[in-house]
Amino acid sequence: GKDDADDGGVVVAQISKNKRVSVRSWSGKVMVDVREFYVKDGKDLPGRKGISLTMDQWKILRDNIKAIDEAIKENT
Amino acid sequence: GKDDADDGGVVVAQISKNKRVSVRSWSGKVMVDVREFYVKDGKDLPGRKGISLTMDQWKILRDNIKAIDEAIKENT
């Protein structure tokens, strides 16, 4: 479909001009990928900068949203 | 303090043995960094794999938590 990333995953959120959050299955594991993309020959390709999170890692990040927002406030 | 990352930021969440979420100010901008770390000479150093998000980018990610969790369900 139109939301499919070129790596077979699904793009869930475009967070900047060249950064995306996508979800994909890889070797039977679901991963959340936060990554830069670039365009080559009309194709969107994953860039070097980014990180793939396993479900365990994603859940810990998600459970720490409030703590992250508090740290942001303290640093602003 | 003990929670300070070596780059001057604050480690908010350890999401795996070698991955962390930290918040830091950089050139007057607050960034959320999701990144691998490694130990060298007893110091924790930021690794190559990771991504730094501006406040705008972080907010979009945060506002898409539900959509990410739904995409995970569909891929599981």
XYZ file of C-alpha atoms in Angstrom:
152
model
C 0.000 0.000 0.000
C 0.996 3.634 -0.193
C 2.107 3.653 3.439
C 4.548 0.798 2.965
C 8.184 1.675 3.519
C 10.627 0.346 0.952
C 12.025 -2.077 3.531
C 8.652 -3.817 3.794
C 7.683 -2.043 6.972
C 4.912 0.452 7.493
C 5.625 4.149 7.987
C 3.642 5.219 11.036
C 4.803 8.796 11.450
C 6.819 11.299 9.471
C 8.472 13.265 12.270
C 10.468 15.641 10.069
C 11.269 16.128 6.389
C 13.680 13.182 6.494
C 12.937 11.298 9.728
C 10.347 8.582 10.099
C 9.017 6.126 12.599
C 8.258 2.785 10.982
C 7.205 -0.620 12.245
C 8.468 -3.740 10.536
C 8.903 -7.440 11.028
C 12.466 -8.629 10.792
C 13.449 -12.260 11.295
C 10.094 -12.831 12.926
C 10.566 -9.969 15.376
C 8.580 -6.750 15.271
C 10.794 -3.665 15.481
C 10.119 0.054 15.874
C 12.590 1.986 13.740
C 13.261 5.713 14.176
C 15.434 6.694 11.260
C 16.538 9.237 8.684
C 15.598 8.573 5.080
C 16.972 9.917 1.837
C 15.756 9.792 -1.739
C 17.765 8.047 -4.463
C 16.451 7.342 -7.968
C 12.974 8.198 -6.762
C 13.117 5.679 -3.939
C 13.084 6.393 -0.215
C 16.031 4.610 1.348
C 16.882 4.198 5.038
C 19.862 6.290 6.110
C 22.708 5.625 8.494
C 21.312 7.655 11.366
C 18.641 5.870 13.327
C 17.894 3.153 15.812
C 15.802 -0.013 15.782
C 14.002 -0.942 18.964
C 12.744 -4.383 19.959
C 9.314 -4.621 21.570
C 10.864 -4.728 25.063
C 12.899 -1.601 24.325
C 9.951 0.220 22.752
C 7.748 -0.535 25.766
C 10.328 0.868 28.167
C 10.642 4.036 26.078
C 6.861 4.357 25.928
C 6.539 3.849 29.677
C 9.032 6.680 30.184
C 7.277 9.363 28.103
C 6.376 11.349 31.224
C 9.913 11.144 32.615
C 11.292 12.317 29.258
C 8.870 15.259 29.158
C 9.862 16.183 32.725
C 13.563 16.088 31.808
C 12.776 18.336 28.831
C 11.056 20.853 31.113
C 14.041 20.849 33.461
C 16.394 21.470 30.524
C 14.292 24.231 28.923
C 24.904 14.027 39.501
C 24.890 10.254 39.135
C 22.297 10.404 36.354
C 24.373 12.709 34.186
C 25.431 11.262 30.839
C 29.025 11.895 29.847
C 27.881 14.293 27.127
C 26.376 16.602 29.717
C 22.850 15.349 29.220
C 20.668 13.432 31.615
C 19.924 9.738 31.136
C 16.169 9.359 31.477
C 15.717 5.695 30.636
C 17.945 2.686 30.132
C 15.949 0.756 27.533
C 18.380 -2.148 27.127
C 21.860 -3.149 28.290
C 23.427 -0.678 25.833
C 20.603 1.634 24.711
C 19.531 4.788 26.484
C 17.188 7.689 26.152
C 18.809 10.925 27.249
C 17.822 14.576 27.198
C 20.426 17.226 26.618
C 20.857 20.834 25.616
C 22.936 21.362 22.529
C 23.605 24.816 21.072
C 20.703 26.104 23.114
C 18.308 23.459 21.796
C 16.912 20.645 23.892
C 17.242 17.251 22.189
C 15.938 13.783 22.965
C 18.605 11.235 22.075
C 17.883 7.512 21.671
C 21.255 5.865 21.321
C 23.567 2.917 21.889
C 26.341 3.356 24.406
C 29.565 1.475 24.939
C 32.101 1.431 27.735
C 35.708 2.503 27.164
C 38.235 3.064 29.938
C 35.400 2.920 32.448
C 33.470 5.678 30.696
C 30.114 5.379 28.963
C 30.464 6.781 25.457
C 27.758 7.413 22.859
C 27.863 4.959 19.957
C 27.255 5.371 16.255
C 23.759 3.916 16.286
C 21.115 6.316 17.430
C 19.092 9.373 16.590
C 18.693 12.823 18.096
C 15.259 14.389 17.987
C 14.407 18.077 18.234
C 11.443 19.094 20.363
C 9.167 19.270 17.305
C 10.216 15.785 16.224
C 9.873 14.340 19.736
C 6.362 15.782 20.089
C 5.246 14.200 16.819
C 6.648 10.837 17.916
C 4.936 11.173 21.298
C 1.627 12.107 19.672
C 1.862 8.941 17.550
C 2.357 6.415 20.373
C -1.103 4.953 19.816
C -0.604 4.678 16.059
C 2.741 2.944 16.641
C 1.160 0.477 19.089
C -1.614 -0.234 16.564
C 0.927 -0.875 13.804
C 2.744 -3.250 16.176
C -0.483 -5.184 16.799
C -1.098 -5.451 13.055
C 2.433 -6.771 12.528
C 2.358 -9.251 15.415
